[in-house]
Amino acid sequence: MAGEGTRTHEDEVKGYYEDQVERFGLSPESTLADQVIRAKEIEALLATVAAIAAALGRQPRILEVGCGNGTLLERLRDAGYTDVVGTDYLEEFIALASSRKLPFEIRQADVRKLPFGAGEFDVVLSERVVINLKDPAHQREALREIRRVLRPGGHAVLIEAFEDGWQNLNEARGELGLAPIPIPRQNRWFKQGELDAFAKGAFVVVAEIAGRPLPARNFLSTHYFVARVVHALLLELREALPDGFKGPVRNTHFVRMLGSTLPVTGNYAPLQYVCLRAL
């Protein structure tokens, strides 16, 4: 047990997200400042759920772990899904999500110990949840628990952070004299191949469902390169001018237009998409 005055990793994660709740409330920014990424995440998840629903020929039973303030839950409601459950570890997020008055069950739960029976769900969705567990053993435990609540043939759809894309991104920044972007203190990002190794024997990675292609694993790569390399360099050059720089640094027209026009390429995104089919 931690001694008096010792701040545990759990305290650090809770403190970070409690601050997000206080600052952003029901805004999508409550879990991610970059709203281009947030929109692309939601688009990728909704496309995957649509593919699963089409393959099943019925409404899928969906669980979102780490539902935050309910932003994705609301989009699932708007898309016509009716059999949805949301969980989050933070009670403050549960209160916010519940305030949306969605027709879904929303409850407090730890992803490592979900309060559901085996095989209850067709789909489990996770956005940047497993990376909040600092111990690799706890990350494996979370994946095992996700598998437990999925029916055989069900799908876990994850958007999590990986070191390989982050390393490539920082190498590109370094070539232009930009400082490296650190991994957030409250996170443990997956090493290359680690998630696949954790999932081995319980899941298989899939790139399509019933012949319908899924989002690419590197679906955010071009956006990261535009926003964190090209745009970041332009900002530094602009700041060097005598009158300085007073404009926005995120979610700009430049980043939105260029990032949406160029094709997805490379491996420059820490955040990556993975769809796992339960064995």
CSV table of C-alpha atoms in Angstrom, one decimal:
chain,number,residue,atom,x,y,z
A,1,MET,CA,0.0,0.0,0.0
A,2,ALA,CA,1.3,3.4,-0.9
A,3,GLY,CA,2.5,5.5,2.0
A,4,GLU,CA,1.1,8.9,3.0
A,5,GLY,CA,1.9,11.5,0.3
A,6,THR,CA,2.7,8.9,-2.3
A,7,ARG,CA,0.9,9.4,-5.6
A,8,THR,CA,0.1,6.2,-7.3
A,9,HIS,CA,-0.4,5.7,-11.1
A,10,GLU,CA,-4.1,5.2,-10.5
A,11,ASP,CA,-4.2,8.6,-8.7
A,12,GLU,CA,-2.3,10.2,-11.6
A,13,VAL,CA,-4.7,8.9,-14.2
A,14,LYS,CA,-7.8,9.9,-12.1
A,15,GLY,CA,-6.4,13.3,-11.5
A,16,TYR,CA,-5.7,13.9,-15.2
A,17,TYR,CA,-9.2,12.9,-16.2
A,18,GLU,CA,-10.9,14.7,-13.3
A,19,ASP,CA,-9.1,17.9,-14.6
A,20,GLN,CA,-10.5,17.1,-18.1
A,21,VAL,CA,-14.0,16.8,-16.7
A,22,GLU,CA,-13.7,20.1,-14.9
A,23,ARG,CA,-12.3,21.9,-18.0
A,24,PHE,CA,-14.3,20.5,-20.8
A,25,GLY,CA,-17.5,18.9,-19.4
A,26,LEU,CA,-19.5,17.4,-22.3
A,27,SER,CA,-17.2,18.7,-25.0
A,28,PRO,CA,-15.4,16.0,-27.2
A,29,GLU,CA,-12.2,17.7,-26.1
A,30,SER,CA,-12.6,16.1,-22.6
A,31,THR,CA,-10.4,13.2,-23.6
A,32,LEU,CA,-8.5,14.6,-26.6
A,33,ALA,CA,-7.6,18.1,-27.6
A,34,ASP,CA,-7.1,17.3,-31.3
A,35,GLN,CA,-10.6,17.3,-32.7
A,36,VAL,CA,-9.5,16.1,-36.1
A,37,ILE,CA,-8.3,12.9,-34.5
A,38,ARG,CA,-11.4,12.7,-32.4
A,39,ALA,CA,-13.6,13.0,-35.5
A,40,LYS,CA,-11.6,10.4,-37.4
A,41,GLU,CA,-11.7,8.0,-34.5
A,42,ILE,CA,-15.4,8.2,-34.3
A,43,GLU,CA,-15.8,7.8,-38.0
A,44,ALA,CA,-13.6,4.7,-38.0
A,45,LEU,CA,-15.5,3.1,-35.1
A,46,LEU,CA,-18.9,3.8,-36.6
A,47,ALA,CA,-17.7,2.3,-39.9
A,48,THR,CA,-16.6,-0.8,-38.2
A,49,VAL,CA,-19.8,-1.2,-36.2
A,50,ALA,CA,-21.8,-0.8,-39.5
A,51,ALA,CA,-19.7,-3.6,-41.1
A,52,ILE,CA,-20.4,-5.8,-38.1
A,53,ALA,CA,-24.1,-5.1,-38.1
A,54,ALA,CA,-24.3,-5.8,-41.8
A,55,ALA,CA,-22.5,-9.1,-41.4
A,56,LEU,CA,-24.8,-10.1,-38.5
A,57,GLY,CA,-28.0,-9.0,-40.2
A,58,ARG,CA,-29.2,-7.6,-36.9
A,59,GLN,CA,-28.5,-5.0,-34.2
A,60,PRO,CA,-25.2,-5.8,-32.5
A,61,ARG,CA,-24.9,-5.7,-28.7
A,62,ILE,CA,-22.2,-3.1,-28.1
A,63,LEU,CA,-20.1,-2.3,-25.1
A,64,GLU,CA,-18.0,0.8,-25.0
A,65,VAL,CA,-15.3,0.6,-22.3
A,66,GLY,CA,-14.0,4.0,-21.2
A,67,CYS,CA,-17.0,5.8,-22.5
A,68,GLY,CA,-15.9,9.1,-21.0
A,69,ASN,CA,-18.5,11.8,-21.2
A,70,GLY,CA,-20.6,9.8,-23.7
A,71,THR,CA,-19.6,11.5,-26.9
A,72,LEU,CA,-19.4,8.2,-28.9
A,73,LEU,CA,-22.4,6.8,-27.1
A,74,GLU,CA,-24.5,9.7,-28.4
A,75,ARG,CA,-23.2,9.1,-32.0
A,76,LEU,CA,-24.1,5.4,-31.7
A,77,ARG,CA,-27.6,6.5,-30.6
A,78,ASP,CA,-27.8,8.9,-33.6
A,79,ALA,CA,-26.7,6.1,-35.9
A,80,GLY,CA,-29.7,4.0,-34.8
A,81,TYR,CA,-28.1,1.5,-32.5
A,82,THR,CA,-30.2,0.5,-29.6
A,83,ASP,CA,-28.5,-2.3,-27.7
A,84,VAL,CA,-25.5,-0.4,-26.2
A,85,VAL,CA,-23.8,-0.3,-22.8
A,86,GLY,CA,-21.1,2.2,-21.7
A,87,THR,CA,-18.7,1.9,-18.8
A,88,ASP,CA,-16.0,4.1,-17.4
A,89,TYR,CA,-13.7,3.9,-14.4
A,90,LEU,CA,-14.3,7.6,-13.4
A,91,GLU,CA,-17.6,8.4,-11.6
A,92,GLU,CA,-17.4,12.0,-12.9
A,93,PHE,CA,-17.5,10.7,-16.5
A,94,ILE,CA,-20.4,8.4,-15.7
A,95,ALA,CA,-22.3,11.4,-14.3
A,96,LEU,CA,-21.6,13.4,-17.5
A,97,ALA,CA,-22.5,10.6,-19.8
A,98,SER,CA,-25.7,9.9,-17.9
A,99,SER,CA,-26.7,13.6,-18.2
A,100,ARG,CA,-27.1,13.1,-21.9
A,101,LYS,CA,-30.2,11.0,-21.1
A,102,LEU,CA,-29.3,8.3,-23.7
A,103,PRO,CA,-31.5,5.1,-23.8
A,104,PHE,CA,-28.4,3.0,-22.8
A,105,GLU,CA,-27.1,1.4,-19.6
A,106,ILE,CA,-24.1,3.5,-18.3
A,107,ARG,CA,-22.2,2.3,-15.3
A,108,GLN,CA,-18.9,2.6,-13.4
A,109,ALA,CA,-16.5,-0.3,-14.0
A,110,ASP,CA,-12.9,-1.2,-14.3
A,111,VAL,CA,-11.9,-2.7,-17.7
A,112,ARG,CA,-10.0,-5.4,-15.9
A,113,LYS,CA,-13.1,-6.5,-14.1
A,114,LEU,CA,-16.2,-5.9,-16.2
A,115,PRO,CA,-19.6,-6.6,-14.5
A,116,PHE,CA,-21.0,-8.7,-17.3
A,117,GLY,CA,-21.3,-12.4,-18.1
A,118,ALA,CA,-19.2,-14.3,-20.6
A,119,GLY,CA,-20.1,-13.8,-24.2
A,120,GLU,CA,-22.6,-11.0,-23.7
A,121,PHE,CA,-21.5,-8.7,-26.5
A,122,ASP,CA,-21.0,-8.7,-30.2
A,123,VAL,CA,-18.7,-5.7,-30.1
A,124,VAL,CA,-16.4,-4.0,-27.6
A,125,LEU,CA,-15.1,-0.5,-28.4
A,126,SER,CA,-12.1,1.1,-26.8
A,127,GLU,CA,-10.6,4.5,-27.5
A,128,ARG,CA,-7.3,5.1,-25.6
A,129,VAL,CA,-8.3,3.0,-22.6
A,130,VAL,CA,-5.8,0.1,-22.3
A,131,ILE,CA,-2.9,2.6,-22.5
A,132,ASN,CA,-4.0,4.1,-19.2
A,133,LEU,CA,-2.9,0.9,-17.5
A,134,LYS,CA,0.8,1.3,-16.7
A,135,ASP,CA,1.6,-2.4,-16.0
A,136,PRO,CA,1.8,-4.7,-19.1
A,137,ALA,CA,0.3,-7.4,-16.9
A,138,HIS,CA,-2.7,-5.2,-16.3
A,139,GLN,CA,-3.0,-4.5,-20.1
A,140,ARG,CA,-3.1,-8.2,-20.8
A,141,GLU,CA,-5.7,-8.6,-18.0
A,142,ALA,CA,-7.8,-5.9,-19.7
A,143,LEU,CA,-7.6,-7.7,-23.1
A,144,ARG,CA,-8.5,-11.0,-21.5
A,145,GLU,CA,-11.5,-9.4,-19.8
A,146,ILE,CA,-12.6,-7.9,-23.1
A,147,ARG,CA,-12.4,-11.3,-24.7
A,148,ARG,CA,-14.4,-12.9,-21.9
A,149,VAL,CA,-17.4,-10.6,-22.4
A,150,LEU,CA,-17.3,-11.1,-26.2
A,151,ARG,CA,-19.1,-14.0,-27.9
A,152,PRO,CA,-16.9,-16.2,-30.1
A,153,GLY,CA,-16.6,-14.4,-33.4
A,154,GLY,CA,-17.3,-11.1,-31.7
A,155,HIS,CA,-15.0,-8.1,-32.4
A,156,ALA,CA,-12.9,-5.9,-30.1
A,157,VAL,CA,-12.3,-2.6,-32.0
A,158,LEU,CA,-9.4,-0.7,-30.4
A,159,ILE,CA,-7.8,2.7,-31.0
A,160,GLU,CA,-4.7,2.6,-28.8
A,161,ALA,CA,-1.2,4.2,-28.9
A,162,PHE,CA,1.9,2.5,-30.2
A,163,GLU,CA,5.6,3.4,-29.8
A,164,ASP,CA,6.6,2.6,-33.5
A,165,GLY,CA,4.5,5.4,-35.0
A,166,TRP,CA,5.6,7.8,-32.2
A,167,GLN,CA,9.3,7.0,-32.9
A,168,ASN,CA,8.9,7.6,-36.6
A,169,LEU,CA,7.0,10.9,-35.9
A,170,ASN,CA,9.8,12.1,-33.6
A,171,GLU,CA,12.5,11.2,-36.1
A,172,ALA,CA,10.7,13.3,-38.8
A,173,ARG,CA,10.4,16.2,-36.3
A,174,GLY,CA,14.1,15.8,-35.4
A,175,GLU,CA,15.1,16.1,-39.1
A,176,LEU,CA,13.6,19.6,-39.1
A,177,GLY,CA,14.9,20.6,-35.7
A,178,LEU,CA,11.6,20.2,-33.9
A,179,ALA,CA,11.7,18.9,-30.3
A,180,PRO,CA,10.4,15.3,-29.7
A,181,ILE,CA,6.9,14.8,-28.4
A,182,PRO,CA,6.9,12.9,-25.1
A,183,ILE,CA,4.7,10.0,-24.2
A,184,PRO,CA,2.1,11.3,-21.6
A,185,ARG,CA,3.1,10.3,-18.1
A,186,GLN,CA,-0.2,8.7,-17.3
A,187,ASN,CA,0.1,6.3,-20.3
A,188,ARG,CA,2.0,3.1,-21.3
A,189,TRP,CA,2.0,2.8,-25.0
A,190,PHE,CA,2.4,-0.6,-26.8
A,191,LYS,CA,5.7,-1.6,-28.2
A,192,GLN,CA,5.8,-2.8,-31.8
A,193,GLY,CA,4.1,-6.2,-32.0
A,194,GLU,CA,3.2,-6.2,-28.3
A,195,LEU,CA,-0.6,-5.9,-28.7
A,196,ASP,CA,-0.6,-8.7,-31.2
A,197,ALA,CA,1.4,-10.9,-28.8
A,198,PHE,CA,-0.9,-10.1,-25.9
A,199,ALA,CA,-3.9,-11.1,-28.1
A,200,LYS,CA,-2.4,-14.3,-29.4
A,201,GLY,CA,-4.6,-17.3,-28.8
A,202,ALA,CA,-7.7,-15.2,-27.8
A,203,PHE,CA,-8.1,-13.0,-30.9
A,204,VAL,CA,-7.0,-12.8,-34.5
A,205,VAL,CA,-6.4,-9.4,-36.2
A,206,VAL,CA,-8.8,-8.8,-39.1
A,207,ALA,CA,-8.7,-6.2,-41.9
A,208,GLU,CA,-12.2,-6.9,-43.3
A,209,ILE,CA,-15.5,-8.2,-42.1
A,210,ALA,CA,-17.6,-10.3,-44.6
A,211,GLY,CA,-15.6,-8.8,-47.5
A,212,ARG,CA,-16.1,-5.2,-46.3
A,213,PRO,CA,-12.7,-3.5,-45.8
A,214,LEU,CA,-12.0,-1.9,-42.4
A,215,PRO,CA,-10.1,1.3,-41.6
A,216,ALA,CA,-6.3,1.0,-42.1
A,217,ARG,CA,-4.2,0.5,-39.0
A,218,ASN,CA,-2.3,3.7,-39.9
A,219,PHE,CA,-5.5,5.7,-40.6
A,220,LEU,CA,-4.2,8.7,-38.7
A,221,SER,CA,-0.6,8.7,-40.1
A,222,THR,CA,-1.1,11.5,-42.7
A,223,HIS,CA,-2.9,13.7,-40.2
A,224,TYR,CA,-0.1,13.3,-37.6
A,225,PHE,CA,2.6,14.1,-40.2
A,226,VAL,CA,0.7,17.2,-41.4
A,227,ALA,CA,-0.2,18.4,-37.9
A,228,ARG,CA,2.9,17.5,-35.8
A,229,VAL,CA,5.6,17.9,-38.5
A,230,VAL,CA,4.6,20.3,-41.3
A,231,HIS,CA,2.2,22.5,-39.4
A,232,ALA,CA,4.5,22.5,-36.3
A,233,LEU,CA,7.4,23.7,-38.4
A,234,LEU,CA,5.4,26.4,-40.0
A,235,LEU,CA,4.3,27.6,-36.5
A,236,GLU,CA,7.9,27.8,-35.4
A,237,LEU,CA,8.9,29.8,-38.4
A,238,ARG,CA,5.9,32.1,-37.9
A,239,GLU,CA,6.8,32.6,-34.3
A,240,ALA,CA,10.4,33.7,-35.3
A,241,LEU,CA,9.0,36.7,-37.2
A,242,PRO,CA,9.2,40.1,-35.4
A,243,ASP,CA,5.4,40.4,-34.7
A,244,GLY,CA,5.2,36.8,-33.3
A,245,PHE,CA,2.3,34.5,-33.7
A,246,LYS,CA,-1.2,34.9,-32.3
A,247,GLY,CA,-3.2,32.2,-34.2
A,248,PRO,CA,-4.5,28.8,-33.1
A,249,VAL,CA,-2.1,25.9,-32.9
A,250,ARG,CA,-4.6,23.0,-33.2
A,251,ASN,CA,-7.6,22.1,-35.3
A,252,THR,CA,-6.7,24.7,-37.9
A,253,HIS,CA,-8.0,25.0,-41.5
A,254,PHE,CA,-4.6,24.2,-42.8
A,255,VAL,CA,-4.4,20.9,-41.0
A,256,ARG,CA,-8.0,20.0,-41.7
A,257,MET,CA,-7.8,20.7,-45.4
A,258,LEU,CA,-4.4,19.2,-46.1
A,259,GLY,CA,-4.9,16.2,-43.8
A,260,SER,CA,-8.2,15.3,-45.4
A,261,THR,CA,-6.9,15.8,-49.0
A,262,LEU,CA,-3.8,13.7,-48.9
A,263,PRO,CA,-3.9,9.9,-49.0
A,264,VAL,CA,-3.2,7.9,-45.8
A,265,THR,CA,0.4,6.8,-46.0
A,266,GLY,CA,3.4,6.0,-43.8
A,267,ASN,CA,3.6,5.1,-40.1
A,268,TYR,CA,3.7,8.4,-38.2
A,269,ALA,CA,0.7,8.0,-35.9
A,270,PRO,CA,1.0,6.8,-32.3
A,271,LEU,CA,-2.7,6.3,-32.3
A,272,GLN,CA,-3.6,3.2,-34.4
A,273,TYR,CA,-6.7,1.2,-35.2
A,274,VAL,CA,-6.9,-2.5,-34.5
A,275,CYS,CA,-9.9,-4.8,-35.0
A,276,LEU,CA,-9.6,-8.2,-33.2
A,277,ARG,CA,-12.0,-11.1,-33.8
A,278,ALA,CA,-12.6,-13.3,-30.8
A,279,LEU,CA,-11.6,-17.0,-31.2
